[in-house]
C-alpha atoms as one frame of an Amber mdcrd trajectory, in Angstrom:
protein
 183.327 -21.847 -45.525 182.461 -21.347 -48.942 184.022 -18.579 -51.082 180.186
 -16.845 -51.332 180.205 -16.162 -47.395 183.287 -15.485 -47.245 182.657 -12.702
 -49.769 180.092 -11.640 -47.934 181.271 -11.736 -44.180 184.376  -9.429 -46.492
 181.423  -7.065 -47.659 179.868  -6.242 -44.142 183.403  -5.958 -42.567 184.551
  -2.896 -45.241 180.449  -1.761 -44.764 180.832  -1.646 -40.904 184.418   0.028
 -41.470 182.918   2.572 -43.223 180.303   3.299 -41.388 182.098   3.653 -37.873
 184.658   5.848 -39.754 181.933   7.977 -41.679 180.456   8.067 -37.916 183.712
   9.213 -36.261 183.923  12.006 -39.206 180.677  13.408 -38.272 181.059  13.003
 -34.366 184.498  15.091 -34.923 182.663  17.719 -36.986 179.822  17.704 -34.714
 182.389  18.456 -31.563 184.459  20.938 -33.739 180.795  22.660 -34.034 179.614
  22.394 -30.595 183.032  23.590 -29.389 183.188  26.708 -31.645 179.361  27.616
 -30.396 180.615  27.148 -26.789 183.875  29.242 -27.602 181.540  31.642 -28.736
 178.848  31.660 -26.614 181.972  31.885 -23.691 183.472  34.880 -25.388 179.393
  36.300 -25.841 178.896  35.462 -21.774 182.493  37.033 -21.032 181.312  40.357
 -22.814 178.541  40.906 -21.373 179.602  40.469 -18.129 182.427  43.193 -18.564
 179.499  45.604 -20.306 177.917  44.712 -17.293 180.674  45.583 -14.810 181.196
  48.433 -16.031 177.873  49.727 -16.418 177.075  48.716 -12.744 180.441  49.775
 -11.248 180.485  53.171  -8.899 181.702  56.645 -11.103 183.170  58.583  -9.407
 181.477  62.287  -9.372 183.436  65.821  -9.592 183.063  66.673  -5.456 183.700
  70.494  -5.034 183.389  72.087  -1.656 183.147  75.969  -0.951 182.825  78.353
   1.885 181.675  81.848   0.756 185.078  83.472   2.651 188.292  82.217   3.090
 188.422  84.325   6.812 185.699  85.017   9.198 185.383  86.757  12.360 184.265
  84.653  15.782 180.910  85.115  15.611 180.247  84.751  11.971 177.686  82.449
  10.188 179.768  80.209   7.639 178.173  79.239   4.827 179.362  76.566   2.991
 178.560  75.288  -0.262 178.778  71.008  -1.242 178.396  71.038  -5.830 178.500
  67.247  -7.061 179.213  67.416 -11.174 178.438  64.088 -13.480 180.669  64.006
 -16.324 180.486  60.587 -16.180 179.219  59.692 -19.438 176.235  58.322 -17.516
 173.024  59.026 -15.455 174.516  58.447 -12.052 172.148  56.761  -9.089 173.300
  57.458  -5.746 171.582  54.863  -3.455 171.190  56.129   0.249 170.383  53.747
   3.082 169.357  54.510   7.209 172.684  56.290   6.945 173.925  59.380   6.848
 176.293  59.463   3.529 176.010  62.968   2.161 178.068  64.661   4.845 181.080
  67.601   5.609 183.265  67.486   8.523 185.414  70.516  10.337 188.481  69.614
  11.316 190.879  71.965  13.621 194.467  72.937  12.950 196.329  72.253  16.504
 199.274  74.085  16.789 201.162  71.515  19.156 200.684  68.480  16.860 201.243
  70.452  14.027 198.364  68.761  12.235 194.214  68.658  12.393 192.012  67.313
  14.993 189.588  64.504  15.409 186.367  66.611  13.669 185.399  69.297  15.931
 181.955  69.159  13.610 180.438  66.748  11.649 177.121  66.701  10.111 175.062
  65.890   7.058 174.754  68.354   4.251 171.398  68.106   3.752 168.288  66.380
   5.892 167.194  63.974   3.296 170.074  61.608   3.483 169.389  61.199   7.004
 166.232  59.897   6.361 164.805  56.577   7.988 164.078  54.994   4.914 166.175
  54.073   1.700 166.395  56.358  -0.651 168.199  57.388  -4.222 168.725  60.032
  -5.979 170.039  60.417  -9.973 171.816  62.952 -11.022 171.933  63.129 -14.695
 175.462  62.508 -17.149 176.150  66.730 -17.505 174.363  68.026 -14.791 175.533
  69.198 -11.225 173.594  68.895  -8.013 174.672  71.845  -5.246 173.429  71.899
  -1.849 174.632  74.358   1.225 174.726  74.858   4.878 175.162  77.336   7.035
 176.602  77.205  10.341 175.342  79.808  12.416 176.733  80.183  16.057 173.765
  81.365  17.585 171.838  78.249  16.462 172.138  75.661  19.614 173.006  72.875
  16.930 175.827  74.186  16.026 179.517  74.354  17.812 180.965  77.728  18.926
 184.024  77.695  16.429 187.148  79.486  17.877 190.305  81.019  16.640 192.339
  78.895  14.570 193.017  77.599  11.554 190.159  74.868  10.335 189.892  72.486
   7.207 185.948  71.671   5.773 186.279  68.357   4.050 182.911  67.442   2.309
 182.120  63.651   0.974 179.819  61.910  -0.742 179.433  57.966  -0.395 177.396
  55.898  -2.358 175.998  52.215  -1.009 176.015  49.565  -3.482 176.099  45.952
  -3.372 176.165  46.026   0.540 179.358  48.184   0.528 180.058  51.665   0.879
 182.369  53.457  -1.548 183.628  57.146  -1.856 181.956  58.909  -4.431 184.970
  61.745  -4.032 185.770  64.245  -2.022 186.913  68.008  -1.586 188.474  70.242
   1.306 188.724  73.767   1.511 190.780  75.858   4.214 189.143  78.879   6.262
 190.653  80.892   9.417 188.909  82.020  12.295 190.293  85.609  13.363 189.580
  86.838  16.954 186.454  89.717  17.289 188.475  93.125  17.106 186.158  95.303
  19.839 182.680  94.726  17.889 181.323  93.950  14.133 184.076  95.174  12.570
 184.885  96.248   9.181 186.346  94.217   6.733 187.891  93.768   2.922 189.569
  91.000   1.170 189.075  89.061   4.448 191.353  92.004   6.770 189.991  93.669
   9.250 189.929  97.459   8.458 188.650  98.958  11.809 186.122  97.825  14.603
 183.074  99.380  16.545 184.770 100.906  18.940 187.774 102.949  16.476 184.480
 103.525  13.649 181.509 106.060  14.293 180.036 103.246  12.240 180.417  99.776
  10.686 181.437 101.860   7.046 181.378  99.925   3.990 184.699  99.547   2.395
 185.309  97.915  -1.036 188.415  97.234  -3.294 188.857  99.332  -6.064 190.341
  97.613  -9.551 193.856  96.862  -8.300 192.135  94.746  -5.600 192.982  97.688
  -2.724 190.526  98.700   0.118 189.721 102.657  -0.107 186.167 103.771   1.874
 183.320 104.178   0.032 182.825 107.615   2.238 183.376 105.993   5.533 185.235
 107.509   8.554 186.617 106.690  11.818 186.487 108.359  14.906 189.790 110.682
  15.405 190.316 109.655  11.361 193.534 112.082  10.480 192.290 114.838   7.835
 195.041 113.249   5.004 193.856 110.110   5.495 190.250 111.002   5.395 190.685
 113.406   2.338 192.568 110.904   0.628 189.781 107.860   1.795 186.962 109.795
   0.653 188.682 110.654  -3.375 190.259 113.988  -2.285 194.026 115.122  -2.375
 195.747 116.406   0.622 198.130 119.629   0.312 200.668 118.731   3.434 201.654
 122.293   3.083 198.326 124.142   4.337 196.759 120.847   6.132 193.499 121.153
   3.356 191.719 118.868   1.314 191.132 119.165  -2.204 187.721 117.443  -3.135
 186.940 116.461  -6.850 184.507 118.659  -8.391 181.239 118.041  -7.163 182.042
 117.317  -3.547 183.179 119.604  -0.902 184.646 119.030   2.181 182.998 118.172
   5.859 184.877 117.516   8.964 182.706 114.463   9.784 182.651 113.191   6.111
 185.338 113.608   4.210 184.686 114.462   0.424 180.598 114.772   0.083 178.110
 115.576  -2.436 176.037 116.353   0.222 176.865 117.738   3.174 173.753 118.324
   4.929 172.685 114.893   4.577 176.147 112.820   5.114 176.354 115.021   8.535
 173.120 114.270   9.824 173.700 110.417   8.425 176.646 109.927  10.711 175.328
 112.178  13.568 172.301 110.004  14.007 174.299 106.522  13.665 174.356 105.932
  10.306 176.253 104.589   7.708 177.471 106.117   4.752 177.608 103.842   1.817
 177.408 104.135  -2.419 175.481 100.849  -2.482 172.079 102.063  -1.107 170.143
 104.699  -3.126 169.917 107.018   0.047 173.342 107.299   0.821 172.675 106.056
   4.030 172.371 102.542   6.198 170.644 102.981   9.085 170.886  99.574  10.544
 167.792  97.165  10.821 166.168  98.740  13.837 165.836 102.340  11.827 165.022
 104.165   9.005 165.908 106.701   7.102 164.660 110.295   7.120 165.576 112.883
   5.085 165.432 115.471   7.780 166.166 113.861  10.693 168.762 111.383   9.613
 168.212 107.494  11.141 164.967 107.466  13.395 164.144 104.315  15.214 161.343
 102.750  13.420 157.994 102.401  14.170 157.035  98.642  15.628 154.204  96.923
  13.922 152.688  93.515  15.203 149.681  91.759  14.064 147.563  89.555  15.545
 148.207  86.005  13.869 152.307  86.266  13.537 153.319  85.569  16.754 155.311
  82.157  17.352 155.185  81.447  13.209 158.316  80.510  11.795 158.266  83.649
   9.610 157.002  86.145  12.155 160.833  87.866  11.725 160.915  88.165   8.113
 156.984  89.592   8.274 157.391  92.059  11.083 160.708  93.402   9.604 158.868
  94.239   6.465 156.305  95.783   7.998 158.670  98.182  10.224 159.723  98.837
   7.370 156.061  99.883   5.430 156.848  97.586   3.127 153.915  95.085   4.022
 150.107  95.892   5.812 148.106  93.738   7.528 144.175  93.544   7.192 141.437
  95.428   8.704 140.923  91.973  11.357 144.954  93.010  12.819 146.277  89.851
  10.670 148.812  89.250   8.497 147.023  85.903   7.416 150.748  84.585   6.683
 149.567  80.705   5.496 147.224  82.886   2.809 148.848  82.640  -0.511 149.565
  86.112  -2.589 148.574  87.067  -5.747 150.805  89.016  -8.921 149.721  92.563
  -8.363 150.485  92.110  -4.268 153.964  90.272  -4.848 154.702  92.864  -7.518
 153.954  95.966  -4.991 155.497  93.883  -1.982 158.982  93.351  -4.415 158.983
  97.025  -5.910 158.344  98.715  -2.969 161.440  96.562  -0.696 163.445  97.587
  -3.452 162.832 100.899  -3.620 161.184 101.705  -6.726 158.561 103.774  -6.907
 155.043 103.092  -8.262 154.402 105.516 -11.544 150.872 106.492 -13.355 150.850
 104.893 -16.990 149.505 108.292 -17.798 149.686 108.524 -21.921 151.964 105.381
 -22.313 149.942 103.493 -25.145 152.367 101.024 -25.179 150.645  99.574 -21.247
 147.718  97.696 -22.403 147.050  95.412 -19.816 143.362  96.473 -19.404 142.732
  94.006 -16.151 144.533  96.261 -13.757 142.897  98.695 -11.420 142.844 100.735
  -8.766 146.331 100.624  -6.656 147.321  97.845  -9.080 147.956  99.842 -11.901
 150.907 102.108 -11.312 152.970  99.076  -9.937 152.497  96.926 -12.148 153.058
  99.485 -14.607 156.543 100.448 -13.016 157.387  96.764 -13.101 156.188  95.563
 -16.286 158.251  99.376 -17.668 161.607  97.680 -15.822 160.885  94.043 -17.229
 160.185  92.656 -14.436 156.984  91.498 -15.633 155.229  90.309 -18.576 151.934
  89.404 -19.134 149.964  86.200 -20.504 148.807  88.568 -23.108 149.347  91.629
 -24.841 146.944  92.886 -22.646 146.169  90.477 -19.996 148.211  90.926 -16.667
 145.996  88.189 -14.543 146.714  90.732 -11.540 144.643  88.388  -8.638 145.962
  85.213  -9.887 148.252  83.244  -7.170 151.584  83.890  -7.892 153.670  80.473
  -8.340 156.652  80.208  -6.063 159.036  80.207  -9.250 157.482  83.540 -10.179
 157.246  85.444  -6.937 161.010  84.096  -6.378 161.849  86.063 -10.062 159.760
  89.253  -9.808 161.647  89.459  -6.697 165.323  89.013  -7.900 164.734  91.038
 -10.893 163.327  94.018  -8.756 166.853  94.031  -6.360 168.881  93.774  -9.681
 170.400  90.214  -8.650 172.164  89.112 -11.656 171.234  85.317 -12.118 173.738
  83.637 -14.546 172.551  80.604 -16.577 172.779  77.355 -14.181 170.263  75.213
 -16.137 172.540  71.804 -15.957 172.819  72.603 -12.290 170.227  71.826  -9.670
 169.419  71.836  -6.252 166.135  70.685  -6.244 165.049  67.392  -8.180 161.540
  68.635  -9.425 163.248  71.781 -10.784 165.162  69.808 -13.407 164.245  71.181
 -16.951 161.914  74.214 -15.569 162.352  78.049 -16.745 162.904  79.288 -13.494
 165.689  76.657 -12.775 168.688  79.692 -12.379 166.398  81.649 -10.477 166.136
  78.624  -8.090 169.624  77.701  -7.867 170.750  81.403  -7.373 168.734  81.889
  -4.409 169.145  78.624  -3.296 173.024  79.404  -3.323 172.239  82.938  -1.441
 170.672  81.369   1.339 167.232  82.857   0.106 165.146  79.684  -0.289 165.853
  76.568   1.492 162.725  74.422  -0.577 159.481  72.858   1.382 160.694  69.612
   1.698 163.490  66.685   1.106 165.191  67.345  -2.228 161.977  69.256  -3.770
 161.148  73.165  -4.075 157.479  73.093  -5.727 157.992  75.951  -8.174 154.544
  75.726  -9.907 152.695  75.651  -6.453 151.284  78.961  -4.949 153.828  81.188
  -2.575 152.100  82.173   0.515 152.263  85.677   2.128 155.069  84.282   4.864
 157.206  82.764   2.387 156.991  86.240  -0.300 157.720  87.929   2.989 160.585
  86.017   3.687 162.207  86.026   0.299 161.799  89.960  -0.075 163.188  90.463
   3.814 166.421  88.445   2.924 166.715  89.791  -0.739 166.412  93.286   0.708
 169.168  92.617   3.477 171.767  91.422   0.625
């Protein structure tokens, strides 16, 4: 071979050396590269699936379960109360299947075991998480959902609870990812006491005295250091010391007498009284003396109060178009009471919905406040009332328990919303209504003015809403529902 090809074949060998190790160099950079983007892209992947976890993995809520006394008599309605707080940081979805997941139990305290029983009770805490479809419901990060029960003994649903000792667990479970999980939980203790002879009388949860030692179920309250005195009440065969001293008076042991505190004088029947003439005739007639009612006297539900005669049985009233409706209680005990009329046709037309002057007599006259004549207020401009309308909406709109649209605009025979009716109402009977506006009970009330109005009644047992989850505050009240919020408002 000549020296030339030799050269040559020398030439291509170091020019094919190079090249394969130039190509190694860039096959190593290119796999350093493709392994840093897959290290990265790995460490990307890896982070979002832990953002995703924990976005998508169950919070627990803040589960707090009530009853509204720690003791109750056999016999007694229990009302319970189930408040779900998110301070989660997050919206929370609750996702509800066929199931039933929103639920409290009653469990018994059994003396032999010393521990509780199987549930003696178990039901859901409100209808629509029994319902036959799926369904969810968000609660917002800072805002708490409440919802109640009551468990009334005369209801056939519901089991006769005895004496004992009981424990009210309430739950929550949320279904996610085909699997149920605990979304917290809360118990609460409560006794049942046996019935002492009747009704009885109680404060602080003990039994003062029953029907048959009382003339009548008396009202007794604690005064500041949390001790029960009688707000004027007495007991058959009371002893004079302890009825002086039960009714604000001192007893002198010496001469057996009472000394009353200036203003009052004695009575036999009634202790230390302001009024004797009208405390008498209170008890005589089967009354009950009491500082909470403006009268001085409770007559019971099935009479009224006279100022002559004392409690007279009250007069019935039925109309024609009431009977078998699901209000026909609330309506016909406002009428006994002349709180509500019927039409010249004998009807109470209860589906008919209720205008602001009629909700604003119906409230104010439950209540007890009078109507009153404007007369030469110049301040009362509202110069589209009339007639009957004027002096109570006058009285109300003096007490601020209405405004108007305008200055002088009152809109008197415009339907009254349900959110409306449901204030006029609690204003008139004083209720105090703190501000609840992160709370709810009712989805579509989220972010609406009348949102502590609605969760205060809703946790009195006034309102119960129209259907699953919703209350409908902006649509008209009818005369049966106004009736019923006034007849349980007034029985507070």
């Amino acid at each position: 071979m000549s020296f030339i090809k030799q050269l040559t074949l020398v030439s291509m060998f170091q020019n094919l050396n190079h090249q394969y190790k130039k190509g190694i160099t860039i096959i190593k950079k290119t796999s350093v590269l493709l392994f840093d983007a897959l290290f990265i892209a790995s460490i990307l992947f890896l982070t979002m699936l832990a953002a995703k976890a924990v976005t998508s993995a169950p919070s627990e809520l803040t589960i707090t379960v009530k009853t509204d006394k720690s003791t109750y008599v056999q016999g007694d309605t229990i009302n319970i109360t189930l408040e779900a707080e998110n301070l989660t940081g997050q919206d929370k979805i609750l996702t509800f299947s066929t199931g039933c997941q929103m639920s409290f139990e009653i469990l018994q305290y059994m003396e032999t075991s010393k521990g509780y029983s199987l549930p003696v009770f178990n039901d859901t805490l409100y209808p629509r998480n029994c319902s036959k479809t799926p369904t969810t419901i968000t609660i917002p990060n800072g805002k708490k959902a409440i919802w109640t029960r009551s468990i009334n003994p005369d209801d056939s649903n519901y089991p006769e609870l005895y004496f004992g000792k009981y424990l009210l667990h309430g739950y929550i479970k949320d279904y996610q990812n085909d699997d149920w999980s605990y979304q917290n939980s809360s118990y609460v203790n409560f006794n049942i006491n046996y019935p002492s002879g009747g009704e009885g009388v109680m404060c602080n949860d003990t039994i003062l005295c029953s029907n048959m030692d009382c003339v009548y179920s008396g009202i007794f309250t604690p005064d500041s250091n949390g001790i029960c005195m009688l707000s004027s009440s007495v007991l058959k065969n009371y002893p004079t010391d302890q009825l002086c001293a039960g009714t604000g008076g001192t007893f002198n042991m010496d001469n057996k007498t009472c000394g009353c505190p200036s203003g009052s004088e004695w009575s036999d029947k009634a202790g230390c009284t302001e009024n004797i003439f009208e405390d008498e005739i209170c008890i005589s007639t089967g009354g009950a003396l009491t500082l909470l009612k403006d009268t001085g006297c409770f007559c019971g539900s099935d009479k009224q109060w006279n100022m002559l005669k004392g409690c007279q049985d009250i007069k019935v009233v039925t109309f024609n178009d009431t009977e078998g409706h699901w209000a026909q209680d609330y309506i016909l005990s406002l009428a006994n009471k002349g709180v509500v009329s019927g039409y010249e046709d004998g009807g109470y037309h209860p589906d008919a919905n209720i205008n602001r002057a009629e909700i604003v007599k119906m409230a104010l006259s439950a209540a007890g406040i009078p109507s009153e004549d404007p007369q030469a207020d110049v301040s009362f401009k509202f110069n589209d009332v009339s007639g009957w309308q004027t002096a109570w909406v006058y009285s109300a709109w003096k007490r601020n328990i209405v405004t108007g649209y305008s200055e002088e605009s009152f809109a008197p025979g415009q339907n009254v919303t349900r959110a409306e009716a449901l204030k006029i109402a609690m204003l008139a009977f004083k209720i105090d209504v703190p501000d609840t506006s992160t709370e709810w009970a009712f989805e579509d009330t989220i972010g609406h003015w009348g949102i502590s109005y609605i969760n205060k009644a809703y946790l009195e047992f006034i309102i119960s809403g129209r259907e699953e989850g919703k209350f409908f505050p902006n649509d008209p009240i009818t005369r049966a529902e106004a009736a019923k919020i006034i007849q349980l408002l007034s029985a507070k």
